[in-house]
Tab-separated table of C-alpha atoms in Angstrom:
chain	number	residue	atom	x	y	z
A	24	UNK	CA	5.559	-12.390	15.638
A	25	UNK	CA	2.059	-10.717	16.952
A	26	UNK	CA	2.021	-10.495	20.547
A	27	UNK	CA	-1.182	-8.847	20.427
A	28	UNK	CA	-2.731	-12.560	19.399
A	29	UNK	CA	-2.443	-13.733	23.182
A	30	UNK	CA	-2.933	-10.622	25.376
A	31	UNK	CA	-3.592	-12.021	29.001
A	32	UNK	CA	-6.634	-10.675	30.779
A	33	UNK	CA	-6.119	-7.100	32.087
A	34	UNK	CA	-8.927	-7.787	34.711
A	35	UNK	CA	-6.445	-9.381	36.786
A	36	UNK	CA	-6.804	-9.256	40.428
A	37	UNK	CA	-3.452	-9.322	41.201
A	38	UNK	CA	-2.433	-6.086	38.725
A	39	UNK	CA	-3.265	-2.452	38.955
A	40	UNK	CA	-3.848	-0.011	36.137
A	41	UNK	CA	-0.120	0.969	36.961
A	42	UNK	CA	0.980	-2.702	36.445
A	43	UNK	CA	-0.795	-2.717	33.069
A	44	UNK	CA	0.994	0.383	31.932
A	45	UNK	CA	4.054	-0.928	32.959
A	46	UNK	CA	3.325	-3.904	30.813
A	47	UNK	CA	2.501	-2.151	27.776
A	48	UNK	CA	5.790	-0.102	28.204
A	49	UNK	CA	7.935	-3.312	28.422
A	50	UNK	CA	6.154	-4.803	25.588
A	51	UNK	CA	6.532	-2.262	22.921
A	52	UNK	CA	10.271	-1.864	23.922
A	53	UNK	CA	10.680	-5.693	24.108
A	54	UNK	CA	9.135	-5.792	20.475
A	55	UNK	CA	11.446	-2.807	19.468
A	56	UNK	CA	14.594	-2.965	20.887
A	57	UNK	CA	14.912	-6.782	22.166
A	58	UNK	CA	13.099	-9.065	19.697
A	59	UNK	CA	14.976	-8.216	16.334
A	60	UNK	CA	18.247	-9.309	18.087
A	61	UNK	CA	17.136	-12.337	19.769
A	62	UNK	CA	18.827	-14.571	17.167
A	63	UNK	CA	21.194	-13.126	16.960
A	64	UNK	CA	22.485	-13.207	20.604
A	65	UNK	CA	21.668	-16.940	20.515
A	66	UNK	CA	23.576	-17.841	17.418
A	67	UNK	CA	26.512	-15.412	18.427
A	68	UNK	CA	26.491	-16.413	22.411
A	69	UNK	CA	26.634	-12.389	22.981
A	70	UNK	CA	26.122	-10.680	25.700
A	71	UNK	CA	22.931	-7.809	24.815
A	72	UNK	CA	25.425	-4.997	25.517
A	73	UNK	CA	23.264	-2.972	23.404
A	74	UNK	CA	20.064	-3.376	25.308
A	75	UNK	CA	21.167	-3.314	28.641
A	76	UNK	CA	21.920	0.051	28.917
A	77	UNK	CA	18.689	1.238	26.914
A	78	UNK	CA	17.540	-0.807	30.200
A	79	UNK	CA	18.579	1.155	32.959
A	80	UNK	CA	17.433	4.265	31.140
A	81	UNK	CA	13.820	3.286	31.564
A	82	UNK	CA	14.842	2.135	35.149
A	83	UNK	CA	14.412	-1.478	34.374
A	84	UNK	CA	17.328	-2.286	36.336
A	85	UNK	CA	15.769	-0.899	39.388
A	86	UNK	CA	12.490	-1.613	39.123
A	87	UNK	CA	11.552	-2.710	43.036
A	88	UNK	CA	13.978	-0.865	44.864
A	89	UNK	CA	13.205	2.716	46.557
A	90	UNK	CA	13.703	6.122	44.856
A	91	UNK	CA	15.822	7.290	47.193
A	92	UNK	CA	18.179	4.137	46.207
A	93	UNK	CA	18.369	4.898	42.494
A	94	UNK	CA	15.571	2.827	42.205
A	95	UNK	CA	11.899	2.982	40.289
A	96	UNK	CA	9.908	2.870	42.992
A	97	UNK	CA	7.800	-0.180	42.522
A	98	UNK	CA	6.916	-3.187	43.274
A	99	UNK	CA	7.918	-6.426	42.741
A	100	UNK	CA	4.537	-7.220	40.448
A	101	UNK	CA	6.000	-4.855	38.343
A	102	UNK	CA	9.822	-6.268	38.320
A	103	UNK	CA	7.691	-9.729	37.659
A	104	UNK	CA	6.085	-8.075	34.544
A	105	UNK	CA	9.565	-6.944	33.370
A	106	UNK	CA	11.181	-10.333	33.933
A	107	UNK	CA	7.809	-11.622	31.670
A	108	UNK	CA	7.700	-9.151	29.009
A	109	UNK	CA	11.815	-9.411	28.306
A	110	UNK	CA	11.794	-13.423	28.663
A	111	UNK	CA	8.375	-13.357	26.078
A	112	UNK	CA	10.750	-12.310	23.280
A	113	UNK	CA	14.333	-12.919	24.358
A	114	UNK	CA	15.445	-15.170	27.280
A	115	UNK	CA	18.974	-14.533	27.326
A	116	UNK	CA	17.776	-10.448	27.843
A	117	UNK	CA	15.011	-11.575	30.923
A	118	UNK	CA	17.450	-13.653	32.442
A	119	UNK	CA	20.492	-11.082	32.307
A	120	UNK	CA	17.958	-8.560	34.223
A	121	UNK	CA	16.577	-11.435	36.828
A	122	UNK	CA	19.932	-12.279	37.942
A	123	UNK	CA	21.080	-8.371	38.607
A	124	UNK	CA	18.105	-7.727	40.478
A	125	UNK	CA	16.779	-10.448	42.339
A	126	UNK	CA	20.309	-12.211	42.927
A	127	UNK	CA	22.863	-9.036	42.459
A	128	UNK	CA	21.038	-6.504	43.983
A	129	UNK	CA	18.524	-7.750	46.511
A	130	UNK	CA	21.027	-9.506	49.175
A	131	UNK	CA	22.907	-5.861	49.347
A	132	UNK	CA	19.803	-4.152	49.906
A	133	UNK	CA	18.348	-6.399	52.695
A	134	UNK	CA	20.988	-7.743	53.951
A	135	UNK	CA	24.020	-4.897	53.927
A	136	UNK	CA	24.193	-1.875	56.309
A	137	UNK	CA	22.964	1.445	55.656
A	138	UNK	CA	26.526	1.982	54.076
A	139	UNK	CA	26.963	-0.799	51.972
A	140	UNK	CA	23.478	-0.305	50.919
A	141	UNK	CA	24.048	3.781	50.219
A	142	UNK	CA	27.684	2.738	48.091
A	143	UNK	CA	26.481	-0.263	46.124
A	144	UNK	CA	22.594	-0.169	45.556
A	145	UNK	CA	22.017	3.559	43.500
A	146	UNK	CA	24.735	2.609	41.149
A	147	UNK	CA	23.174	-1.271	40.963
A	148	UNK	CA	19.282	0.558	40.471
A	149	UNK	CA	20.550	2.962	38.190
A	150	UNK	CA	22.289	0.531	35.658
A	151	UNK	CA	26.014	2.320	36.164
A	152	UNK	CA	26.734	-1.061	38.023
A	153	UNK	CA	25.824	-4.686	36.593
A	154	UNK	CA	25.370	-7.247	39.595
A	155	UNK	CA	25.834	-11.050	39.917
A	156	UNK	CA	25.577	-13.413	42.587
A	157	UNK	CA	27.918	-16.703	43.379
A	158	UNK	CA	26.770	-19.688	45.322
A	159	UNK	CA	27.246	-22.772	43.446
A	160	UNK	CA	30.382	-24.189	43.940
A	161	UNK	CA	32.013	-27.692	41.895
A	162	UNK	CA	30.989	-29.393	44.999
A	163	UNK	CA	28.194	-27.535	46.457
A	164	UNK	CA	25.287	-27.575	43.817
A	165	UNK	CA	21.322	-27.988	45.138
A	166	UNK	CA	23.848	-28.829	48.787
A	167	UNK	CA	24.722	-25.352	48.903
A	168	UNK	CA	25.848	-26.006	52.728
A	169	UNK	CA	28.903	-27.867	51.228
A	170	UNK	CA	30.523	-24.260	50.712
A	171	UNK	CA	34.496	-24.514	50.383
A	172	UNK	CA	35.562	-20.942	49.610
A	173	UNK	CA	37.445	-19.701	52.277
A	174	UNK	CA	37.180	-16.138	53.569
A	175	UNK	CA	39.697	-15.670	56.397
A	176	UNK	CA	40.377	-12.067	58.660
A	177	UNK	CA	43.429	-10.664	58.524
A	178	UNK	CA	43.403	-6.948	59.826
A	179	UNK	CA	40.709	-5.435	57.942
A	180	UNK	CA	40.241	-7.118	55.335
A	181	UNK	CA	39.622	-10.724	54.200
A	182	UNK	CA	41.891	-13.134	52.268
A	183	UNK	CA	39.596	-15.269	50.093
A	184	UNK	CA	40.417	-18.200	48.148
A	185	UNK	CA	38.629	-21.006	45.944
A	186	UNK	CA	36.207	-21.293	42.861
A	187	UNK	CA	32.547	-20.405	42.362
A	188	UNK	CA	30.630	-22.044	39.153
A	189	UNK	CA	27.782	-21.044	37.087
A	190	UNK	CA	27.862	-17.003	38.003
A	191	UNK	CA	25.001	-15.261	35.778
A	192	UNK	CA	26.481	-11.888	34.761
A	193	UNK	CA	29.813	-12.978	35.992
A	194	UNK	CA	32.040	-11.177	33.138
A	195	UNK	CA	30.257	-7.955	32.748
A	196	UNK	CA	29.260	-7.650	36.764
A	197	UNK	CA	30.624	-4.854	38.722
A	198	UNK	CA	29.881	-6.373	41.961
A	199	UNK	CA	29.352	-9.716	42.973
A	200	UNK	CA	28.038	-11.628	45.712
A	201	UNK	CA	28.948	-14.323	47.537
A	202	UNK	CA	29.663	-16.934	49.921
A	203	UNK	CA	32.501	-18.295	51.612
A	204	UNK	CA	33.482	-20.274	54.688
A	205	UNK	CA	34.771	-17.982	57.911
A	206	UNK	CA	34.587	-20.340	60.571
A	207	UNK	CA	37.108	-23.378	61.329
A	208	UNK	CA	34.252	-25.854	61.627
A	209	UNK	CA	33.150	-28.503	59.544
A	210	UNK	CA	32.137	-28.082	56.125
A	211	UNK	CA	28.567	-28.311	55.961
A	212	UNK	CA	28.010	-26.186	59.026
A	213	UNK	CA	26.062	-23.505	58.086
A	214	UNK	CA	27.122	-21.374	60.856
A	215	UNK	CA	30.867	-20.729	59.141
A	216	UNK	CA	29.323	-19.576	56.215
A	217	UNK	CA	29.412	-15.698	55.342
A	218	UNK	CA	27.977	-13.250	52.724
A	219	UNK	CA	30.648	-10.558	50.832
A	220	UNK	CA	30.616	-8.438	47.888
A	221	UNK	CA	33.804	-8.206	45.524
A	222	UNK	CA	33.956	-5.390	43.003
A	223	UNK	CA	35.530	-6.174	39.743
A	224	UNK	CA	38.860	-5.684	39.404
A	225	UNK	CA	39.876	-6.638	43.038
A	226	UNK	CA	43.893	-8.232	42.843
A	227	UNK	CA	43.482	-11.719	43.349
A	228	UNK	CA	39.742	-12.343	41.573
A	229	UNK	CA	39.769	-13.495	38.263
A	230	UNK	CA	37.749	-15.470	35.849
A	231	UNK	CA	37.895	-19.012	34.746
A	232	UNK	CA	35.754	-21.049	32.522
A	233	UNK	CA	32.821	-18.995	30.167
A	234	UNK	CA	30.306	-21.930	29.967
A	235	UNK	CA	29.202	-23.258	26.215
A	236	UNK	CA	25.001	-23.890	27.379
A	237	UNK	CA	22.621	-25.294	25.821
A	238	UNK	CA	20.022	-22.629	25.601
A	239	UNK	CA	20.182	-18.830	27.225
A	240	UNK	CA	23.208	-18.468	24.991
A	241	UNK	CA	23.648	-15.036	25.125
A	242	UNK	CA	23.752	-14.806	28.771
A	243	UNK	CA	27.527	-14.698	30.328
A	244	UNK	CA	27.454	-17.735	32.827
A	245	UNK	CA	30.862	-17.739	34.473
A	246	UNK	CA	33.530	-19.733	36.888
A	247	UNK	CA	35.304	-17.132	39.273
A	248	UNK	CA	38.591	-18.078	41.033
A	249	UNK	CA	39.437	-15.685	44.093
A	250	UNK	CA	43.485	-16.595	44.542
A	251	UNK	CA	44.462	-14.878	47.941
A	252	UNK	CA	41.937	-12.215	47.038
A	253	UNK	CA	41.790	-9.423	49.876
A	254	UNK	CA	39.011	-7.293	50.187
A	255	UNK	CA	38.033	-4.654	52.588
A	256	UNK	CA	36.515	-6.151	56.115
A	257	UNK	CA	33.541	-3.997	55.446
A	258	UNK	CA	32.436	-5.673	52.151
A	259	UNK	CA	31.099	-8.704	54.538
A	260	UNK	CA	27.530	-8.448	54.187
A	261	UNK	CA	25.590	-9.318	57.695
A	262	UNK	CA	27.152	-10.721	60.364
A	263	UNK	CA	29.851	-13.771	60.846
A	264	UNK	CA	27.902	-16.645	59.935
A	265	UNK	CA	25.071	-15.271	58.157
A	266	UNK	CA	25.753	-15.700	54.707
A	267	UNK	CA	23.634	-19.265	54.054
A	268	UNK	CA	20.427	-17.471	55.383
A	269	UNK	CA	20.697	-14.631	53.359
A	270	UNK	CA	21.482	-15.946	50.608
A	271	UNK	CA	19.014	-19.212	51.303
A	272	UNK	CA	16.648	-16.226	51.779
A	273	UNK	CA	17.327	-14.522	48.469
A	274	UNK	CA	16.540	-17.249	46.443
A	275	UNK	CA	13.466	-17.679	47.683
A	276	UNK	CA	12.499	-14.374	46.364
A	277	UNK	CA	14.371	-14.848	43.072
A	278	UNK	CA	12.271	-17.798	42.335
A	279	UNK	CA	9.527	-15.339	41.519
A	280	UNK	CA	11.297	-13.760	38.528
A	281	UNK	CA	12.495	-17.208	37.230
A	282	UNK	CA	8.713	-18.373	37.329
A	283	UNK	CA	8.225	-14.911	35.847
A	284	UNK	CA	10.896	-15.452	33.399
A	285	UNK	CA	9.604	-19.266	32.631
A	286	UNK	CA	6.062	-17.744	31.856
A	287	UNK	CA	7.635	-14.926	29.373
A	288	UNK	CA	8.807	-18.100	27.600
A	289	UNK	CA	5.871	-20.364	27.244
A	290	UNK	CA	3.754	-17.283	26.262
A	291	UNK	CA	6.500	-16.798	24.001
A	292	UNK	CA	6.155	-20.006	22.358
A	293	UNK	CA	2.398	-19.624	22.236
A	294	UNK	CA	3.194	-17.014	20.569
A	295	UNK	CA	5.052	-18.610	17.663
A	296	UNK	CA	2.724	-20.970	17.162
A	297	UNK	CA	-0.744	-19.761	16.863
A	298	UNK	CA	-0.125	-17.766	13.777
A	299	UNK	CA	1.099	-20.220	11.601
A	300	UNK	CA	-1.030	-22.628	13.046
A	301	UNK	CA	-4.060	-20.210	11.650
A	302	UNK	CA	-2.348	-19.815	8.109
A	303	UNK	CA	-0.920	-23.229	7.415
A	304	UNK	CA	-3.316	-25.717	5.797
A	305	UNK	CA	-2.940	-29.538	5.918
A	306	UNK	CA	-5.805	-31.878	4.351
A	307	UNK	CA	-7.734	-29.131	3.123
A	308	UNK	CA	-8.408	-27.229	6.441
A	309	UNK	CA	-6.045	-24.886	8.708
A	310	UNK	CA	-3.838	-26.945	11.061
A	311	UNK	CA	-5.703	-25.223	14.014
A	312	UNK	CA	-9.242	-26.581	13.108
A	313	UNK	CA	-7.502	-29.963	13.386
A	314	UNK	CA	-8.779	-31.078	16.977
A	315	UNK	CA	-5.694	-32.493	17.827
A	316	UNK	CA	-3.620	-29.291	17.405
A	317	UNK	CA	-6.796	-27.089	19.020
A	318	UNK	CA	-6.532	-29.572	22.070
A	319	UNK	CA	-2.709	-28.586	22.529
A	320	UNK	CA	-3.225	-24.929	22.277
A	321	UNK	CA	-6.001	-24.833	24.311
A	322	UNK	CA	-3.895	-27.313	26.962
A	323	UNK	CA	-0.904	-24.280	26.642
A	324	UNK	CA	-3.382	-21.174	27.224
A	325	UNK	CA	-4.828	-23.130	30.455
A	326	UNK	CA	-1.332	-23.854	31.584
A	327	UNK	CA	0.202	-20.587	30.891
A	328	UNK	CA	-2.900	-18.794	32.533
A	329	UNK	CA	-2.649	-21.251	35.898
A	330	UNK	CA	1.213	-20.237	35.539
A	331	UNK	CA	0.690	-16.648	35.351
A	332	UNK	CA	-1.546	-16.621	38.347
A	333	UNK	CA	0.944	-18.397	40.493
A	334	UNK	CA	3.493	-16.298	39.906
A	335	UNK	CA	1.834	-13.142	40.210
A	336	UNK	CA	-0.031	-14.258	43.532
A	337	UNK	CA	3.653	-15.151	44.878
A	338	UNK	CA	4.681	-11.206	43.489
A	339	UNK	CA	1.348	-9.762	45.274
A	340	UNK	CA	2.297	-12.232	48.416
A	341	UNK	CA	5.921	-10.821	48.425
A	342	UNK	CA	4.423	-6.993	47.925
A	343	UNK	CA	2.327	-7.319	51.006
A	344	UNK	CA	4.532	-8.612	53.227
A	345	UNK	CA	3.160	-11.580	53.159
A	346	UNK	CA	5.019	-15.176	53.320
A	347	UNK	CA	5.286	-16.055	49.991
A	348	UNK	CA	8.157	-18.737	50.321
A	349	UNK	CA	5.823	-21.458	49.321
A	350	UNK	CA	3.811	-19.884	46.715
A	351	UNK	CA	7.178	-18.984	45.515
A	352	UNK	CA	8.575	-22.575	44.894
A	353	UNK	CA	4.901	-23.093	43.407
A	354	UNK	CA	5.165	-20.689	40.791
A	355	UNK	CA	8.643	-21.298	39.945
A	356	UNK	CA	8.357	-25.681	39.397
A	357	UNK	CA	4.890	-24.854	37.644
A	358	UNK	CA	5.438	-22.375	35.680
A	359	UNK	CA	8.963	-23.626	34.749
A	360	UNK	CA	7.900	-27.055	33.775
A	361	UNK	CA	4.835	-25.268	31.880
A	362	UNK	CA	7.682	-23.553	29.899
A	363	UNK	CA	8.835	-26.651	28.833
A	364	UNK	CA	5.795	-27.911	27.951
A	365	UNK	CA	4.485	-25.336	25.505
A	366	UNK	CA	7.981	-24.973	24.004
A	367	UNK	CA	7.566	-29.122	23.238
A	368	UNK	CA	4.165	-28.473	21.734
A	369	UNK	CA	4.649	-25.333	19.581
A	370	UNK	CA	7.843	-27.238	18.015
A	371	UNK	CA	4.924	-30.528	17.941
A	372	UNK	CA	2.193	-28.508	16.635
A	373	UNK	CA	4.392	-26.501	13.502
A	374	UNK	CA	5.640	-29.512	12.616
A	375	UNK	CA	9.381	-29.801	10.928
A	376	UNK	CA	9.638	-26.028	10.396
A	377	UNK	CA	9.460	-25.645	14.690
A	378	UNK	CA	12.363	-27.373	14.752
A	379	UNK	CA	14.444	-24.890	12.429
A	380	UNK	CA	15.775	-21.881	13.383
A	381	UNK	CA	13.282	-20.589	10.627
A	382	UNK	CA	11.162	-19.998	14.006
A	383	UNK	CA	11.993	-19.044	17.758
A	384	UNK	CA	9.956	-22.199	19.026
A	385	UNK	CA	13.347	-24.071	19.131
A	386	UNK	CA	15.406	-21.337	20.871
A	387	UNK	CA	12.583	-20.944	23.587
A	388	UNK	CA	12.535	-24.664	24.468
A	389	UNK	CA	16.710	-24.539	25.139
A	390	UNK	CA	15.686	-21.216	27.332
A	391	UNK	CA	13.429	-23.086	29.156
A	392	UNK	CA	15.390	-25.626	30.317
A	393	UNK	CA	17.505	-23.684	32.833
A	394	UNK	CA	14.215	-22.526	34.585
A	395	UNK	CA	13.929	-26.289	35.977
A	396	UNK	CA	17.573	-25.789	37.118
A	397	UNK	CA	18.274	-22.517	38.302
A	398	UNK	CA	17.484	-20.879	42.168
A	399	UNK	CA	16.679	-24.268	42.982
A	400	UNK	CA	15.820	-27.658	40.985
A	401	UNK	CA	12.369	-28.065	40.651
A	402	UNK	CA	13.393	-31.502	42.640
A	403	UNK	CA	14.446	-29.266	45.245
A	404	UNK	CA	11.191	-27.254	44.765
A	405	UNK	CA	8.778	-30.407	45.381
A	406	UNK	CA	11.405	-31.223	49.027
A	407	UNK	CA	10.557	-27.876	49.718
A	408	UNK	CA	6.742	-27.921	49.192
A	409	UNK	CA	6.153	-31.945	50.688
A	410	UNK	CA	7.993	-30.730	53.951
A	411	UNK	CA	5.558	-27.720	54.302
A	412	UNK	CA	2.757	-30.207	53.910
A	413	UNK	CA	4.368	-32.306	56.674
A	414	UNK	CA	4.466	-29.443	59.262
A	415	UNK	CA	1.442	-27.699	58.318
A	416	UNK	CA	-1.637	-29.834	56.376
C-alpha cells in the first residue's frame, strides 16, 4: 500500500503548517505500527492492545484537551487528522481512539466539575485510563429519550440498575459514561434523565454480551448490566436532569471524528485501488486507461475531497467557537455514505481479487458501514438537517 499515491492538498485553508506536521506524524506511525496488523485484528476480532499504548505515548489519546489536563494541547483539526490518518489504514484502531475521546472523554471534561474533571481527565489524556460512553439501550436506539436505566439516591451514592448495548471500548474502559433515569416521571421525559461515570470494577457492574459485527472487528463493542450497582453521589456528572443534553450535546461533536473516521476509510480504499488499477492490464491496456474505471476514480477523489472539506470546516467551526452542529451532521452523512461508496467501487474497479482478503478493499467496506450507524443514523442526520432548513432558510 503507497499512501503517498493520494496525498490531499496541503494548501488547505482549513490546516496550519502544525496540522500538516501532525499529519505526517500520524501517517508514518499509522504505516509503521498500525497497518501491518490490520488483518490481523479483523480476522482475530482483537482488541489493538499493542498499539494503543504506543498511542498515548505520542499523546494521541489526548490530542484536544489542555496541557494542564494531561492533554496535547491542540485542537480538534488535529484530533480530526488523527481519527483520519488511523481509520486510512485500520478502522478498528481510528474507531477505538474516536470513541475514548470524543465519547469517553469529552462529556467529563465539559460537563463534570472542576473535580471530576481534575480525577478522571489527566489519566483519560494521558492513556493510563481507556474511556467509553453508554447510551443506547435494547429499547432506546436513534429514541435515546426512551432511557430505562435507573439511577436512584440513596445517601451518597446511587443504586443503578438495567442494561446498556453497543458500548465502544466497553471491556478494556476504565471509566464509562452514561445515562440513566433519576426522576419518577414518565419514560421519555428528558428531564429524569442524568449523566454518571462508573469506573471498572465497581460491585454490581458487569458485562454481558461481546457483539460478533460485521466489520470494525477488532473493536470491543459491549452490553453492560449495572445489578444494584452503587456508586459514589459525586460520580453524577451535571446536574439532576441533565444527562440527555450533555450527552445529546456530545454527539454532536463526536460526529466530527466519525466523518473524520469515514474519510480515513474511503481514502483508504482509494488507496487500494489505484495501484493495481495502474499495473493490471485487461485488453491490452492498464485497467485505469479504461474510461469506465478512470470515471470511478475520478468520481471517488471528488467525493473524498468534498468529504474532507466538510469535515474539516465542521473541526475549524468547532475550534472557533463557532456552531458547528449542522456542519457536523453534514460531514458525518456525507462523508460516511462517501465511505461506502468508494469502498463499493475499489472492490468494483479490482474486480474478483477486491473481494478477497488478498486486498483491504473488502475489510474497509464492512468498516464503513457502522459510520452510517453510529452517533446518529445518517436518517437521523437528514431529520436533523431538514428541521434546520425549516427554522432557518
Amino acid at each position: 500500500m503507497s499512501l503517498t499515491e493520494t496525498l490531499p492538498s496541503e494548501a488547505d485553508p482549513f490546516l496550519t503548517e502544525e496540522h500538516l506536521e501532525v499529519r505526517s506524524m500520524v501517517r508514518d506511525f499509522a504505516l509503521a505500527e498500525v497497518a501491518p496488523i490490520a488483518t490481523e485484528l479483523d480476522e482475530e476480532a482483537r482488541f489493538p492492545h499493542e498499539t494503543i499504548p504506543k498511542l498515548a505515548e505520542l499523546g494521541l489519546l489526548g490530542t484536544p484537551w489542555p496541557e494542564e489536563f494531561g492533554g496535547a494541547g491542540m485542537d480538534y483539526r488535529a484530533y480530526s487528522i488523527v481519527v483520519e490518518e488511523l481509520s486510512r489504514v485500520c478502522g478498528t484502531t481510528g474507531i477505538t481512539v474516536a470513541a475514548h475521546t470524543s465519547l469517553g472523554t469529552a462529556p467529563i471534561y465539559k460537563f463534570g466539575t472542576e473535580a471530576q474533571r481534575r480525577t478522571w481527565v489527566p489519566r483519560l489524556a494521558s492513556g493510563e485510563m481507556l474511556g467509553a460512553f453508554a447510551l443506547t439501550e435494547p429499547g432506546a436506539g436513534s429514541d435515546a429519550k426512551m432511557t430505562q436505566v435507573t439511577a436512584v439516591r440513596d445517601g451518597d451514592s446511587w443504586v443503578i440498575n438495567g442494561n446498556k448495548i453497543y458500548c465502544t471500548n466497553g471491556t478494556h474502559a476504565s471509566t464509562i459514561v452514561f445515562t440513566a433515569r433519576t426522576g419518577n416521571g414518565t419514560i421519555g421525559d428528558t428531564k429524569n434523565i442524568s449523566a454518571f461515570v462508573v469506573e471498572k470494577g465497581t460491585p454490581g457492574f458487569d458485562y454481558g454480551t461481546l457483539e460478533d459485527k460485521l466489520g470494525l472487528r477488532g473493536s470491543d463493542t459491549r452490553e453492560l448490566v449495572f445489578r444494584d450497582c452503587r456508586i459514589p453521589a459525586e460520580n453524577k456528572l451535571g446536574e439532576d436532569g441533565s444527562g440527555f443534553r450533555a450527552f445529546m450535546k456530545t454527539l454532536e461533536a463526536g460526529r466530527i471524528s466519525i466523518g473524520a473516521m469515514a474519510l480515513g476509510l474511503a481514502q483508504g480504499a482509494l488507496d487500494a485501488a489505484l495501484p493495481y488499477v495502474k499495473e493490471r492490464r485487461q485488453f491490452g491496456k492498464r485497467l485505469i486507461d479504461h474510461q469506465q474505471v478512470a470515471h470511478q476514480l475520478a468520481d471517488m477523489e471528488m467525493e473524498i475531497s468534498a468529504a474532507r472539506n466538510l469535515v474539516y470546516q465542521a473541526a475549524w467551526q468547532y475550534d472557533h467557537g463557532q456552531s458547528f452542529g449542522i456542519t457536523a451532521s453534514k460531514a458525518k452523512l456525507f462523508a460516511s455514505e462517501v465511505s461506502m461508496r468508494a469502498s463499493h467501487s475499489a472492490i468494483q474497479v479490482m474486480g474478483g481479487v477486491g473481494y478477497t482478503r488478498e486486498y483491504p478493499a473488502e475489510r474497509i467496506m464492512r468498516d464503513a458501514k457502522l459510520c452510517e450507524i453510529g452517533e446518529g443514523t445518517s436518517e437521523i442526520q437528514r431529520i436533523i438537517i431538514a428541521r434546520h432548513l425549516d427554522r432557518n432558510v
